[in-house]
Amino acid sequence: MFSPTDGWVTCALDHRHWGRVGAAGLLVHRAGVDGPELLLQHRALWSHHGGTWGTPGGALHAGESPEHGALREVQEELGLLPADLELGPSSVDDHGGWSYTTVLARPLRDIEPRDLALDGESDGVAWIALGDLASVPLHPGFEASLHRLHDLLSA
Ligand SMILES: [Zn+2]
């Protein structure tokens, strides 16, 4: 759906980002056998940084909180409902003129990727163990945030 805050912006680090008032994503995590597992989205090839794995999310609307925006995006992209998730802490990656807020969440029910209703922005969704992230191509923004997210995931 079109929003007046949709559009490209160039941040102080000279990246191009989608979302005039910033963006947010939801990092759903659960305890796995070998540590935390993350529910990541394989971004559709046509999208910005297509083919990489990252958190589902997108541009915030004017006046929208990152928590609300992240929940709205996962509902649009994965079909997950607010009642499926318990929100946790968040982490802001501020680039100057643009920021990305990652909101952590735990599932309140079993979430199986094959049961999710994906829209056209995803080629797939999977639970990936934190220790296995090096084996898949990561979205550069997500990769840059990982050191901050590590602390929150192990808390
Ligand atoms: Zn940037």
PDB file of N, CA and C in Angstrom, residues 63-151:
ATOM      1  N   GLY A  63       4.729   8.940  11.966  1.00  0.00           N
ATOM      2  CA  GLY A  63       4.197   8.863  13.319  1.00  0.00           C
ATOM      3  C   GLY A  63       4.051   7.464  13.869  1.00  0.00           C
ATOM      4  N   GLU A  64       4.533   6.478  13.124  1.00  0.00           N
ATOM      5  CA  GLU A  64       4.368   5.086  13.544  1.00  0.00           C
ATOM      6  C   GLU A  64       5.550   4.650  14.411  1.00  0.00           C
ATOM      7  N   SER A  65       5.281   3.929  15.478  1.00  0.00           N
ATOM      8  CA  SER A  65       6.372   3.411  16.305  1.00  0.00           C
ATOM      9  C   SER A  65       7.051   2.253  15.573  1.00  0.00           C
ATOM     10  N   PRO A  66       8.349   2.043  15.854  1.00  0.00           N
ATOM     11  CA  PRO A  66       9.033   0.892  15.224  1.00  0.00           C
ATOM     12  C   PRO A  66       8.357  -0.437  15.550  1.00  0.00           C
ATOM     13  N   GLU A  67       7.843  -0.566  16.778  1.00  0.00           N
ATOM     14  CA  GLU A  67       7.182  -1.822  17.162  1.00  0.00           C
ATOM     15  C   GLU A  67       5.940  -2.056  16.291  1.00  0.00           C
ATOM     16  N   HIS A  68       5.160  -0.995  16.133  1.00  0.00           N
ATOM     17  CA  HIS A  68       3.945  -1.119  15.328  1.00  0.00           C
ATOM     18  C   HIS A  68       4.306  -1.401  13.871  1.00  0.00           C
ATOM     19  N   GLY A  69       5.311  -0.678  13.367  1.00  0.00           N
ATOM     20  CA  GLY A  69       5.717  -0.874  11.977  1.00  0.00           C
ATOM     21  C   GLY A  69       6.245  -2.272  11.725  1.00  0.00           C
ATOM     22  N   ALA A  70       7.038  -2.791  12.657  1.00  0.00           N
ATOM     23  CA  ALA A  70       7.602  -4.130  12.488  1.00  0.00           C
ATOM     24  C   ALA A  70       6.490  -5.179  12.491  1.00  0.00           C
ATOM     25  N   LEU A  71       5.521  -5.025  13.383  1.00  0.00           N
ATOM     26  CA  LEU A  71       4.400  -5.978  13.431  1.00  0.00           C
ATOM     27  C   LEU A  71       3.542  -5.880  12.167  1.00  0.00           C
ATOM     28  N   ARG A  72       3.340  -4.657  11.681  1.00  0.00           N
ATOM     29  CA  ARG A  72       2.564  -4.471  10.457  1.00  0.00           C
ATOM     30  C   ARG A  72       3.259  -5.163   9.284  1.00  0.00           C
ATOM     31  N   GLU A  73       4.573  -4.993   9.209  1.00  0.00           N
ATOM     32  CA  GLU A  73       5.319  -5.584   8.091  1.00  0.00           C
ATOM     33  C   GLU A  73       5.314  -7.109   8.131  1.00  0.00           C
ATOM     34  N   VAL A  74       5.472  -7.712   9.315  1.00  0.00           N
ATOM     35  CA  VAL A  74       5.473  -9.185   9.342  1.00  0.00           C
ATOM     36  C   VAL A  74       4.086  -9.748   9.071  1.00  0.00           C
ATOM     37  N   GLN A  75       3.069  -8.941   9.371  1.00  0.00           N
ATOM     38  CA  GLN A  75       1.719  -9.394   9.024  1.00  0.00           C
ATOM     39  C   GLN A  75       1.547  -9.368   7.504  1.00  0.00           C
ATOM     40  N   GLU A  76       2.044  -8.302   6.862  1.00  0.00           N
ATOM     41  CA  GLU A  76       1.938  -8.196   5.403  1.00  0.00           C
ATOM     42  C   GLU A  76       2.800  -9.241   4.705  1.00  0.00           C
ATOM     43  N   GLU A  77       4.027  -9.422   5.206  1.00  0.00           N
ATOM     44  CA  GLU A  77       5.001 -10.232   4.470  1.00  0.00           C
ATOM     45  C   GLU A  77       4.936 -11.717   4.812  1.00  0.00           C
ATOM     46  N   LEU A  78       4.597 -12.046   6.074  1.00  0.00           N
ATOM     47  CA  LEU A  78       4.635 -13.448   6.495  1.00  0.00           C
ATOM     48  C   LEU A  78       3.287 -13.957   6.990  1.00  0.00           C
ATOM     49  N   GLY A  79       2.334 -13.067   7.182  1.00  0.00           N
ATOM     50  CA  GLY A  79       1.050 -13.496   7.708  1.00  0.00           C
ATOM     51  C   GLY A  79       1.044 -13.745   9.209  1.00  0.00           C
ATOM     52  N   LEU A  80       2.090 -13.289   9.909  1.00  0.00           N
ATOM     53  CA  LEU A  80       2.119 -13.456  11.371  1.00  0.00           C
ATOM     54  C   LEU A  80       1.268 -12.362  12.030  1.00  0.00           C
ATOM     55  N   LEU A  81       0.543 -12.736  13.073  1.00  0.00           N
ATOM     56  CA  LEU A  81      -0.333 -11.797  13.764  1.00  0.00           C
ATOM     57  C   LEU A  81       0.315 -11.336  15.063  1.00  0.00           C
ATOM     58  N   PRO A  82      -0.054 -10.130  15.532  1.00  0.00           N
ATOM     59  CA  PRO A  82       0.503  -9.651  16.811  1.00  0.00           C
ATOM     60  C   PRO A  82       0.324 -10.659  17.945  1.00  0.00           C
ATOM     61  N   ALA A  83      -0.780 -11.405  17.932  1.00  0.00           N
ATOM     62  CA  ALA A  83      -1.036 -12.379  18.997  1.00  0.00           C
ATOM     63  C   ALA A  83      -0.087 -13.577  18.921  1.00  0.00           C
ATOM     64  N   ASP A  84       0.629 -13.727  17.804  1.00  0.00           N
ATOM     65  CA  ASP A  84       1.576 -14.838  17.646  1.00  0.00           C
ATOM     66  C   ASP A  84       2.908 -14.548  18.315  1.00  0.00           C
ATOM     67  N   LEU A  85       3.107 -13.300  18.754  1.00  0.00           N
ATOM     68  CA  LEU A  85       4.449 -12.844  19.130  1.00  0.00           C
ATOM     69  C   LEU A  85       4.443 -12.063  20.430  1.00  0.00           C
ATOM     70  N   GLU A  86       5.514 -12.214  21.180  1.00  0.00           N
ATOM     71  CA  GLU A  86       5.731 -11.400  22.370  1.00  0.00           C
ATOM     72  C   GLU A  86       6.940 -10.514  22.098  1.00  0.00           C
ATOM     73  N   LEU A  87       6.719  -9.204  22.098  1.00  0.00           N
ATOM     74  CA  LEU A  87       7.812  -8.279  21.764  1.00  0.00           C
ATOM     75  C   LEU A  87       8.827  -8.187  22.901  1.00  0.00           C
ATOM     76  N   GLY A  88      10.094  -8.031  22.514  1.00  0.00           N
ATOM     77  CA  GLY A  88      11.174  -7.876  23.483  1.00  0.00           C
ATOM     78  C   GLY A  88      11.872  -6.543  23.266  1.00  0.00           C
ATOM     79  N   PRO A  89      13.137  -6.454  23.643  1.00  0.00           N
ATOM     80  CA  PRO A  89      13.884  -5.200  23.468  1.00  0.00           C
ATOM     81  C   PRO A  89      14.128  -4.900  21.994  1.00  0.00           C
ATOM     82  N   SER A  90      14.548  -3.681  21.729  1.00  0.00           N
ATOM     83  CA  SER A  90      14.868  -3.323  20.357  1.00  0.00           C
ATOM     84  C   SER A  90      16.243  -2.667  20.304  1.00  0.00           C
ATOM     85  N   SER A  91      16.788  -2.599  19.099  1.00  0.00           N
ATOM     86  CA  SER A  91      18.128  -2.065  18.870  1.00  0.00           C
ATOM     87  C   SER A  91      18.069  -1.153  17.650  1.00  0.00           C
ATOM     88  N   VAL A  92      18.608   0.056  17.791  1.00  0.00           N
ATOM     89  CA  VAL A  92      18.533   1.040  16.710  1.00  0.00           C
ATOM     90  C   VAL A  92      19.888   1.161  16.022  1.00  0.00           C
ATOM     91  N   ASP A  93      19.880   1.025  14.713  1.00  0.00           N
ATOM     92  CA  ASP A  93      21.069   1.242  13.902  1.00  0.00           C
ATOM     93  C   ASP A  93      20.880   2.601  13.222  1.00  0.00           C
ATOM     94  N   ASP A  94      21.496   3.644  13.801  1.00  0.00           N
ATOM     95  CA  ASP A  94      21.278   5.013  13.326  1.00  0.00           C
ATOM     96  C   ASP A  94      22.392   5.418  12.369  1.00  0.00           C
ATOM     97  N   HIS A  95      22.022   5.635  11.105  1.00  0.00           N
ATOM     98  CA  HIS A  95      23.016   5.999  10.090  1.00  0.00           C
ATOM     99  C   HIS A  95      23.145   7.508   9.918  1.00  0.00           C
ATOM    100  N   GLY A  96      22.339   8.305  10.636  1.00  0.00           N
ATOM    101  CA  GLY A  96      22.313   9.746  10.403  1.00  0.00           C
ATOM    102  C   GLY A  96      21.369  10.054   9.264  1.00  0.00           C
ATOM    103  N   GLY A  97      20.207  10.598   9.569  1.00  0.00           N
ATOM    104  CA  GLY A  97      19.210  10.874   8.544  1.00  0.00           C
ATOM    105  C   GLY A  97      18.351   9.677   8.192  1.00  0.00           C
ATOM    106  N   TRP A  98      18.693   8.552   8.700  1.00  0.00           N
ATOM    107  CA  TRP A  98      17.929   7.321   8.467  1.00  0.00           C
ATOM    108  C   TRP A  98      18.338   6.313   9.536  1.00  0.00           C
ATOM    109  N   SER A  99      17.392   5.573  10.047  1.00  0.00           N
ATOM    110  CA  SER A  99      17.735   4.531  11.017  1.00  0.00           C
ATOM    111  C   SER A  99      16.857   3.301  10.819  1.00  0.00           C
ATOM    112  N   TYR A 100      17.394   2.199  11.269  1.00  0.00           N
ATOM    113  CA  TYR A 100      16.672   0.924  11.209  1.00  0.00           C
ATOM    114  C   TYR A 100      16.561   0.389  12.621  1.00  0.00           C
ATOM    115  N   THR A 101      15.348   0.146  13.065  1.00  0.00           N
ATOM    116  CA  THR A 101      15.132  -0.416  14.397  1.00  0.00           C
ATOM    117  C   THR A 101      14.794  -1.887  14.268  1.00  0.00           C
ATOM    118  N   THR A 102      15.592  -2.718  14.928  1.00  0.00           N
ATOM    119  CA  THR A 102      15.295  -4.149  14.979  1.00  0.00           C
ATOM    120  C   THR A 102      14.587  -4.428  16.296  1.00  0.00           C
ATOM    121  N   VAL A 103      13.380  -4.953  16.202  1.00  0.00           N
ATOM    122  CA  VAL A 103      12.593  -5.284  17.392  1.00  0.00           C
ATOM    123  C   VAL A 103      12.662  -6.798  17.576  1.00  0.00           C
ATOM    124  N   LEU A 104      13.089  -7.230  18.749  1.00  0.00           N
ATOM    125  CA  LEU A 104      13.152  -8.658  19.011  1.00  0.00           C
ATOM    126  C   LEU A 104      11.777  -9.167  19.434  1.00  0.00           C
ATOM    127  N   ALA A 105      11.513 -10.415  19.108  1.00  0.00           N
ATOM    128  CA  ALA A 105      10.231 -11.011  19.495  1.00  0.00           C
ATOM    129  C   ALA A 105      10.412 -12.512  19.655  1.00  0.00           C
ATOM    130  N   ARG A 106       9.641 -13.066  20.579  1.00  0.00           N
ATOM    131  CA  ARG A 106       9.602 -14.517  20.740  1.00  0.00           C
ATOM    132  C   ARG A 106       8.243 -15.031  20.263  1.00  0.00           C
ATOM    133  N   PRO A 107       8.246 -16.212  19.643  1.00  0.00           N
ATOM    134  CA  PRO A 107       6.967 -16.762  19.208  1.00  0.00           C
ATOM    135  C   PRO A 107       6.140 -17.251  20.402  1.00  0.00           C
ATOM    136  N   LEU A 108       4.845 -17.012  20.348  1.00  0.00           N
ATOM    137  CA  LEU A 108       3.927 -17.500  21.382  1.00  0.00           C
ATOM    138  C   LEU A 108       3.240 -18.787  20.937  1.00  0.00           C
ATOM    139  N   ARG A 109       3.508 -19.205  19.704  1.00  0.00           N
ATOM    140  CA  ARG A 109       3.016 -20.492  19.212  1.00  0.00           C
ATOM    141  C   ARG A 109       4.099 -21.070  18.318  1.00  0.00           C
ATOM    142  N   ASP A 110       3.939 -22.333  17.926  1.00  0.00           N
ATOM    143  CA  ASP A 110       4.875 -22.934  16.985  1.00  0.00           C
ATOM    144  C   ASP A 110       4.758 -22.227  15.646  1.00  0.00           C
ATOM    145  N   ILE A 111       5.874 -21.699  15.158  1.00  0.00           N
ATOM    146  CA  ILE A 111       5.850 -21.057  13.840  1.00  0.00           C
ATOM    147  C   ILE A 111       6.645 -21.931  12.878  1.00  0.00           C
ATOM    148  N   GLU A 112       5.938 -22.536  11.915  1.00  0.00           N
ATOM    149  CA  GLU A 112       6.589 -23.364  10.902  1.00  0.00           C
ATOM    150  C   GLU A 112       6.619 -22.575   9.599  1.00  0.00           C
ATOM    151  N   PRO A 113       7.824 -22.376   9.040  1.00  0.00           N
ATOM    152  CA  PRO A 113       7.910 -21.584   7.807  1.00  0.00           C
ATOM    153  C   PRO A 113       6.945 -22.042   6.711  1.00  0.00           C
ATOM    154  N   ARG A 114       6.709 -23.353   6.594  1.00  0.00           N
ATOM    155  CA  ARG A 114       5.847 -23.836   5.501  1.00  0.00           C
ATOM    156  C   ARG A 114       4.385 -23.412   5.702  1.00  0.00           C
ATOM    157  N   ASP A 115       4.024 -23.048   6.925  1.00  0.00           N
ATOM    158  CA  ASP A 115       2.637 -22.645   7.193  1.00  0.00           C
ATOM    159  C   ASP A 115       2.402 -21.149   6.994  1.00  0.00           C
ATOM    160  N   LEU A 116       3.476 -20.401   6.739  1.00  0.00           N
ATOM    161  CA  LEU A 116       3.327 -18.949   6.637  1.00  0.00           C
ATOM    162  C   LEU A 116       2.832 -18.550   5.250  1.00  0.00           C
ATOM    163  N   ALA A 117       2.032 -17.486   5.227  1.00  0.00           N
ATOM    164  CA  ALA A 117       1.494 -16.961   3.970  1.00  0.00           C
ATOM    165  C   ALA A 117       2.398 -15.829   3.496  1.00  0.00           C
ATOM    166  N   LEU A 118       3.362 -16.163   2.623  1.00  0.00           N
ATOM    167  CA  LEU A 118       4.347 -15.174   2.185  1.00  0.00           C
ATOM    168  C   LEU A 118       3.804 -14.327   1.041  1.00  0.00           C
ATOM    169  N   ASP A 119       4.126 -13.045   1.083  1.00  0.00           N
ATOM    170  CA  ASP A 119       3.785 -12.198  -0.053  1.00  0.00           C
ATOM    171  C   ASP A 119       4.975 -12.174  -1.012  1.00  0.00           C
ATOM    172  N   GLY A 120       4.924 -11.319  -2.041  1.00  0.00           N
ATOM    173  CA  GLY A 120       5.936 -11.350  -3.091  1.00  0.00           C
ATOM    174  C   GLY A 120       7.304 -10.839  -2.698  1.00  0.00           C
ATOM    175  N   GLU A 121       7.454 -10.336  -1.452  1.00  0.00           N
ATOM    176  CA  GLU A 121       8.749  -9.797  -1.049  1.00  0.00           C
ATOM    177  C   GLU A 121       9.698 -10.878  -0.528  1.00  0.00           C
ATOM    178  N   SER A 122       9.182 -12.089  -0.350  1.00  0.00           N
ATOM    179  CA  SER A 122      10.008 -13.169   0.184  1.00  0.00           C
ATOM    180  C   SER A 122      10.087 -14.319  -0.798  1.00  0.00           C
ATOM    181  N   ASP A 123      11.281 -14.893  -0.927  1.00  0.00           N
ATOM    182  CA  ASP A 123      11.417 -16.159  -1.647  1.00  0.00           C
ATOM    183  C   ASP A 123      11.330 -17.323  -0.675  1.00  0.00           C
ATOM    184  N   GLY A 124      11.341 -17.018   0.604  1.00  0.00           N
ATOM    185  CA  GLY A 124      11.254 -18.072   1.595  1.00  0.00           C
ATOM    186  C   GLY A 124      11.538 -17.532   2.966  1.00  0.00           C
ATOM    187  N   VAL A 125      11.248 -18.347   3.961  1.00  0.00           N
ATOM    188  CA  VAL A 125      11.502 -17.997   5.350  1.00  0.00           C
ATOM    189  C   VAL A 125      12.041 -19.261   6.005  1.00  0.00           C
ATOM    190  N   ALA A 126      13.005 -19.111   6.908  1.00  0.00           N
ATOM    191  CA  ALA A 126      13.560 -20.286   7.566  1.00  0.00           C
ATOM    192  C   ALA A 126      14.059 -19.916   8.956  1.00  0.00           C
ATOM    193  N   TRP A 127      14.046 -20.913   9.827  1.00  0.00           N
ATOM    194  CA  TRP A 127      14.740 -20.779  11.110  1.00  0.00           C
ATOM    195  C   TRP A 127      16.212 -21.093  10.862  1.00  0.00           C
ATOM    196  N   ILE A 128      17.082 -20.164  11.194  1.00  0.00           N
ATOM    197  CA  ILE A 128      18.517 -20.368  10.999  1.00  0.00           C
ATOM    198  C   ILE A 128      19.215 -20.159  12.336  1.00  0.00           C
ATOM    199  N   ALA A 129      20.033 -21.135  12.720  1.00  0.00           N
ATOM    200  CA  ALA A 129      20.752 -21.027  13.990  1.00  0.00           C
ATOM    201  C   ALA A 129      21.752 -19.880  13.910  1.00  0.00           C
ATOM    202  N   LEU A 130      21.888 -19.162  15.010  1.00  0.00           N
ATOM    203  CA  LEU A 130      22.822 -18.039  15.068  1.00  0.00           C
ATOM    204  C   LEU A 130      24.212 -18.465  14.604  1.00  0.00           C
ATOM    205  N   GLY A 131      24.626 -19.664  14.990  1.00  0.00           N
ATOM    206  CA  GLY A 131      25.947 -20.158  14.628  1.00  0.00           C
ATOM    207  C   GLY A 131      26.097 -20.544  13.171  1.00  0.00           C
ATOM    208  N   ASP A 132      24.983 -20.604  12.430  1.00  0.00           N
ATOM    209  CA  ASP A 132      25.038 -20.994  11.017  1.00  0.00           C
ATOM    210  C   ASP A 132      24.910 -19.804  10.071  1.00  0.00           C
ATOM    211  N   LEU A 133      24.851 -18.589  10.621  1.00  0.00           N
ATOM    212  CA  LEU A 133      24.590 -17.424   9.766  1.00  0.00           C
ATOM    213  C   LEU A 133      25.683 -17.212   8.729  1.00  0.00           C
ATOM    214  N   ALA A 134      26.909 -17.670   9.036  1.00  0.00           N
ATOM    215  CA  ALA A 134      28.005 -17.470   8.093  1.00  0.00           C
ATOM    216  C   ALA A 134      27.807 -18.282   6.819  1.00  0.00           C
ATOM    217  N   SER A 135      26.886 -19.252   6.835  1.00  0.00           N
ATOM    218  CA  SER A 135      26.729 -20.130   5.672  1.00  0.00           C
ATOM    219  C   SER A 135      25.711 -19.596   4.669  1.00  0.00           C
ATOM    220  N   VAL A 136      25.063 -18.465   4.961  1.00  0.00           N
ATOM    221  CA  VAL A 136      24.112 -17.887   3.993  1.00  0.00           C
ATOM    222  C   VAL A 136      24.483 -16.426   3.736  1.00  0.00           C
ATOM    223  N   PRO A 137      24.136 -15.894   2.538  1.00  0.00           N
ATOM    224  CA  PRO A 137      24.396 -14.470   2.280  1.00  0.00           C
ATOM    225  C   PRO A 137      23.445 -13.615   3.112  1.00  0.00           C
ATOM    226  N   LEU A 138      23.997 -12.717   3.916  1.00  0.00           N
ATOM    227  CA  LEU A 138      23.180 -11.887   4.795  1.00  0.00           C
ATOM    228  C   LEU A 138      22.973 -10.499   4.194  1.00  0.00           C
ATOM    229  N   HIS A 139      21.808  -9.929   4.470  1.00  0.00           N
ATOM    230  CA  HIS A 139      21.555  -8.542   4.114  1.00  0.00           C
ATOM    231  C   HIS A 139      22.602  -7.674   4.824  1.00  0.00           C
ATOM    232  N   PRO A 140      23.254  -6.743   4.103  1.00  0.00           N
ATOM    233  CA  PRO A 140      24.355  -5.985   4.718  1.00  0.00           C
ATOM    234  C   PRO A 140      23.945  -5.208   5.973  1.00  0.00           C
ATOM    235  N   GLY A 141      22.728  -4.689   5.997  1.00  0.00           N
ATOM    236  CA  GLY A 141      22.273  -3.953   7.178  1.00  0.00           C
ATOM    237  C   GLY A 141      22.106  -4.876   8.373  1.00  0.00           C
ATOM    238  N   PHE A 142      21.563  -6.056   8.116  1.00  0.00           N
ATOM    239  CA  PHE A 142      21.382  -7.042   9.180  1.00  0.00           C
ATOM    240  C   PHE A 142      22.751  -7.511   9.691  1.00  0.00           C
ATOM    241  N   GLU A 143      23.652  -7.776   8.763  1.00  0.00           N
ATOM    242  CA  GLU A 143      24.988  -8.224   9.143  1.00  0.00           C
ATOM    243  C   GLU A 143      25.692  -7.178  10.017  1.00  0.00           C
ATOM    244  N   ALA A 144      25.503  -5.883   9.657  1.00  0.00           N
ATOM    245  CA  ALA A 144      26.151  -4.813  10.404  1.00  0.00           C
ATOM    246  C   ALA A 144      25.556  -4.662  11.806  1.00  0.00           C
ATOM    247  N   SER A 145      24.318  -5.105  11.992  1.00  0.00           N
ATOM    248  CA  SER A 145      23.655  -4.974  13.298  1.00  0.00           C
ATOM    249  C   SER A 145      23.916  -6.166  14.203  1.00  0.00           C
ATOM    250  N   LEU A 146      24.477  -7.229  13.651  1.00  0.00           N
ATOM    251  CA  LEU A 146      24.524  -8.487  14.387  1.00  0.00           C
ATOM    252  C   LEU A 146      25.266  -8.404  15.706  1.00  0.00           C
ATOM    253  N   HIS A 147      26.344  -7.634  15.741  1.00  0.00           N
ATOM    254  CA  HIS A 147      27.108  -7.594  16.990  1.00  0.00           C
ATOM    255  C   HIS A 147      26.273  -7.001  18.121  1.00  0.00           C
ATOM    256  N   ARG A 148      25.386  -6.041  17.770  1.00  0.00           N
ATOM    257  CA  ARG A 148      24.516  -5.472  18.801  1.00  0.00           C
ATOM    258  C   ARG A 148      23.406  -6.449  19.175  1.00  0.00           C
ATOM    259  N   LEU A 149      22.911  -7.162  18.185  1.00  0.00           N
ATOM    260  CA  LEU A 149      21.803  -8.085  18.429  1.00  0.00           C
ATOM    261  C   LEU A 149      22.245  -9.300  19.234  1.00  0.00           C
ATOM    262  N   HIS A 150      23.504  -9.709  19.061  1.00  0.00           N
ATOM    263  CA  HIS A 150      24.064 -10.842  19.802  1.00  0.00           C
ATOM    264  C   HIS A 150      23.811 -10.706  21.298  1.00  0.00           C
ATOM    265  N   ASP A 151      24.108  -9.505  21.833  1.00  0.00           N
ATOM    266  CA  ASP A 151      23.973  -9.284  23.263  1.00  0.00           C
ATOM    267  C   ASP A 151      22.514  -9.447  23.705  1.00  0.00           C
TER     268      ASP A 151
END
